């Protein structure tokens, strides 16, 4: 275990390293009459870039967006089966989900026959107007 004096040195070096990160520095060198410290870290440029992947479904699908702010429900009750699941084919007018807004349960129905390819929202989560809810394929 290190003594107090050594621990203070380690703490100071740690502070300097955090400063390098905050200021996006690759190298830091400090000298005085008794000490010489040189810290070097990998460049932030060496980090791999994250490239979004465009999938086929985002190109070919139609997004259904929330018409209301409220709480999203996939079924009438926690014990009930969901109105739709990914992969289901649904007819025009079928209930897709419910949004509870101001103590009113609003049934959201499909306008056309379609296949549900993706459900973006978890049951019971709060959603906002315009938020992506479903990805569908029109049939």
mmCIF file of C-alpha atoms in Angstrom:
data_model
loop_
_atom_site.group_PDB
_atom_site.id
_atom_site.type_symbol
_atom_site.label_atom_id
_atom_site.label_comp_id
_atom_site.label_asym_id
_atom_site.label_seq_id
_atom_site.Cartn_x
_atom_site.Cartn_y
_atom_site.Cartn_z
ATOM 1 C CA UNK A 1 0.000 0.000 0.000
ATOM 2 C CA UNK A 2 1.282 3.488 -0.826
ATOM 3 C CA UNK A 3 2.028 6.072 1.795
ATOM 4 C CA UNK A 4 0.294 9.443 1.940
ATOM 5 C CA UNK A 5 3.010 11.303 0.016
ATOM 6 C CA UNK A 6 2.985 8.773 -2.831
ATOM 7 C CA UNK A 7 -0.816 8.807 -2.919
ATOM 8 C CA UNK A 8 -0.787 12.600 -3.312
ATOM 9 C CA UNK A 9 1.518 12.221 -6.329
ATOM 10 C CA UNK A 10 -0.759 9.618 -7.878
ATOM 11 C CA UNK A 11 -3.801 11.833 -7.255
ATOM 12 C CA UNK A 12 -2.055 14.824 -8.851
ATOM 13 C CA UNK A 13 -1.100 12.785 -11.934
ATOM 14 C CA UNK A 14 -4.673 11.555 -12.179
ATOM 15 C CA UNK A 15 -5.910 15.170 -12.059
ATOM 16 C CA UNK A 16 -3.496 16.093 -14.849
ATOM 17 C CA UNK A 17 -4.677 13.190 -16.977
ATOM 18 C CA UNK A 18 -8.321 14.203 -16.473
ATOM 19 C CA UNK A 19 -7.346 17.734 -17.528
ATOM 20 C CA UNK A 20 -5.863 16.268 -20.713
ATOM 21 C CA UNK A 21 -9.120 14.497 -21.455
ATOM 22 C CA UNK A 22 -11.227 17.597 -20.716
ATOM 23 C CA UNK A 23 -9.037 19.804 -22.916
ATOM 24 C CA UNK A 24 -8.578 17.112 -25.589
ATOM 25 C CA UNK A 25 -4.779 17.180 -25.217
ATOM 26 C CA UNK A 26 -2.596 14.377 -26.531
ATOM 27 C CA UNK A 27 0.488 15.302 -24.516
ATOM 28 C CA UNK A 28 1.241 17.271 -21.353
ATOM 29 C CA UNK A 29 4.692 17.982 -19.933
ATOM 30 C CA UNK A 30 5.461 19.763 -16.664
ATOM 31 C CA UNK A 31 8.910 20.590 -15.270
ATOM 32 C CA UNK A 32 10.177 22.343 -12.211
ATOM 33 C CA UNK A 33 13.449 22.213 -10.275
ATOM 34 C CA UNK A 34 12.622 18.865 -8.622
ATOM 35 C CA UNK A 35 10.036 17.148 -10.821
ATOM 36 C CA UNK A 36 9.497 16.283 -14.448
ATOM 37 C CA UNK A 37 6.196 14.747 -15.563
ATOM 38 C CA UNK A 38 5.304 13.888 -19.135
ATOM 39 C CA UNK A 39 1.927 12.357 -19.919
ATOM 40 C CA UNK A 40 0.881 11.111 -23.321
ATOM 41 C CA UNK A 41 -2.409 9.603 -24.413
ATOM 42 C CA UNK A 42 -3.754 8.270 -27.667
ATOM 43 C CA UNK A 43 -5.242 10.824 -29.983
ATOM 44 C CA UNK A 44 -9.008 11.165 -30.028
ATOM 45 C CA UNK A 45 -8.635 10.868 -33.801
ATOM 46 C CA UNK A 46 -7.745 7.197 -33.462
ATOM 47 C CA UNK A 47 -11.211 6.335 -32.166
ATOM 48 C CA UNK A 48 -13.274 4.475 -34.750
ATOM 49 C CA UNK A 49 -16.069 6.474 -36.280
ATOM 50 C CA UNK A 50 -19.576 5.191 -35.781
ATOM 51 C CA UNK A 51 -21.410 4.969 -39.072
ATOM 52 C CA UNK A 52 -25.168 4.520 -38.981
ATOM 53 C CA UNK A 53 -26.346 1.407 -40.773
ATOM 54 C CA UNK A 54 -29.258 1.863 -43.131
ATOM 55 C CA UNK A 55 -31.357 -1.261 -43.210
ATOM 56 C CA UNK A 56 -33.694 -2.307 -45.981
ATOM 57 C CA UNK A 57 -36.753 -1.835 -43.772
ATOM 58 C CA UNK A 58 -35.979 1.832 -43.101
ATOM 59 C CA UNK A 59 -35.875 2.395 -46.852
ATOM 60 C CA UNK A 60 -38.994 0.440 -47.789
ATOM 61 C CA UNK A 61 -41.176 0.820 -44.694
ATOM 62 C CA UNK A 62 -43.764 3.399 -43.725
ATOM 63 C CA UNK A 63 -43.488 4.848 -40.245
ATOM 64 C CA UNK A 64 -46.589 5.286 -38.109
ATOM 65 C CA UNK A 65 -46.133 8.232 -35.772
ATOM 66 C CA UNK A 66 -47.911 9.032 -32.536
ATOM 67 C CA UNK A 67 -50.821 11.448 -33.021
ATOM 68 C CA UNK A 68 -50.913 12.300 -29.285
ATOM 69 C CA UNK A 69 -48.808 12.766 -26.182
ATOM 70 C CA UNK A 70 -49.636 10.064 -23.665
ATOM 71 C CA UNK A 71 -48.959 6.542 -22.465
ATOM 72 C CA UNK A 72 -48.612 3.793 -25.080
ATOM 73 C CA UNK A 73 -50.392 0.462 -24.541
ATOM 74 C CA UNK A 74 -50.134 -2.569 -26.819
ATOM 75 C CA UNK A 75 -53.210 -4.287 -25.289
ATOM 76 C CA UNK A 76 -56.463 -3.553 -23.421
ATOM 77 C CA UNK A 77 -54.963 -4.759 -20.135
ATOM 78 C CA UNK A 78 -51.662 -6.155 -18.834
ATOM 79 C CA UNK A 79 -53.157 -9.677 -19.023
ATOM 80 C CA UNK A 80 -54.477 -9.291 -22.594
ATOM 81 C CA UNK A 81 -52.666 -10.286 -25.763
ATOM 82 C CA UNK A 82 -51.228 -7.332 -27.712
ATOM 83 C CA UNK A 83 -53.382 -5.950 -30.520
ATOM 84 C CA UNK A 84 -50.558 -6.647 -32.998
ATOM 85 C CA UNK A 85 -47.098 -8.202 -33.010
ATOM 86 C CA UNK A 86 -44.156 -7.810 -35.371
ATOM 87 C CA UNK A 87 -44.824 -9.877 -38.480
ATOM 88 C CA UNK A 88 -48.632 -9.664 -38.186
ATOM 89 C CA UNK A 89 -50.724 -8.743 -41.212
ATOM 90 C CA UNK A 90 -53.626 -6.479 -40.235
ATOM 91 C CA UNK A 91 -56.690 -5.280 -42.099
ATOM 92 C CA UNK A 92 -57.750 -1.674 -42.593
ATOM 93 C CA UNK A 93 -59.369 -0.300 -39.433
ATOM 94 C CA UNK A 94 -57.684 -2.769 -37.040
ATOM 95 C CA UNK A 95 -56.567 -1.399 -33.661
ATOM 96 C CA UNK A 96 -52.788 -1.073 -33.551
ATOM 97 C CA UNK A 97 -52.398 0.372 -30.054
ATOM 98 C CA UNK A 98 -53.944 2.644 -27.431
ATOM 99 C CA UNK A 99 -52.657 5.967 -26.170
ATOM 100 C CA UNK A 100 -53.984 7.103 -22.814
ATOM 101 C CA UNK A 101 -54.137 10.897 -22.743
ATOM 102 C CA UNK A 102 -55.881 12.874 -19.996
ATOM 103 C CA UNK A 103 -57.554 9.690 -18.663
ATOM 104 C CA UNK A 104 -59.039 8.937 -22.107
ATOM 105 C CA UNK A 105 -58.113 5.716 -23.923
ATOM 106 C CA UNK A 106 -57.591 6.576 -27.611
ATOM 107 C CA UNK A 107 -57.620 3.630 -30.019
ATOM 108 C CA UNK A 108 -55.193 4.120 -32.886
ATOM 109 C CA UNK A 109 -56.263 2.179 -35.977
ATOM 110 C CA UNK A 110 -54.571 1.361 -39.244
ATOM 111 C CA UNK A 111 -55.760 3.271 -42.292
ATOM 112 C CA UNK A 112 -54.786 0.526 -44.752
ATOM 113 C CA UNK A 113 -54.055 -3.180 -44.870
ATOM 114 C CA UNK A 114 -50.436 -3.683 -43.816
ATOM 115 C CA UNK A 115 -47.786 -5.907 -42.245
ATOM 116 C CA UNK A 116 -46.170 -4.827 -38.968
ATOM 117 C CA UNK A 117 -42.408 -4.991 -39.508
ATOM 118 C CA UNK A 118 -41.179 -3.199 -36.381
ATOM 119 C CA UNK A 119 -42.556 -1.852 -33.090
ATOM 120 C CA UNK A 120 -40.360 0.929 -31.708
ATOM 121 C CA UNK A 121 -42.055 1.605 -28.347
ATOM 122 C CA UNK A 122 -42.249 -0.516 -25.212
ATOM 123 C CA UNK A 123 -45.608 -1.089 -23.557
ATOM 124 C CA UNK A 124 -46.427 1.467 -20.846
ATOM 125 C CA UNK A 125 -43.942 4.095 -22.045
ATOM 126 C CA UNK A 126 -44.795 7.780 -22.446
ATOM 127 C CA UNK A 127 -44.765 8.938 -26.073
ATOM 128 C CA UNK A 128 -44.845 12.344 -27.742
ATOM 129 C CA UNK A 129 -46.614 13.648 -30.829
ATOM 130 C CA UNK A 130 -44.669 12.673 -33.947
ATOM 131 C CA UNK A 131 -42.650 9.920 -32.267
ATOM 132 C CA UNK A 132 -42.096 6.804 -34.395
ATOM 133 C CA UNK A 133 -44.338 4.018 -33.124
ATOM 134 C CA UNK A 134 -44.409 1.328 -35.824
ATOM 135 C CA UNK A 135 -42.775 0.501 -39.108
ATOM 136 C CA UNK A 136 -45.236 -1.071 -41.537
ATOM 137 C CA UNK A 137 -45.271 -2.448 -45.048
ATOM 138 C CA UNK A 138 -48.394 -1.496 -46.994
ATOM 139 C CA UNK A 139 -50.054 -4.444 -48.745
#
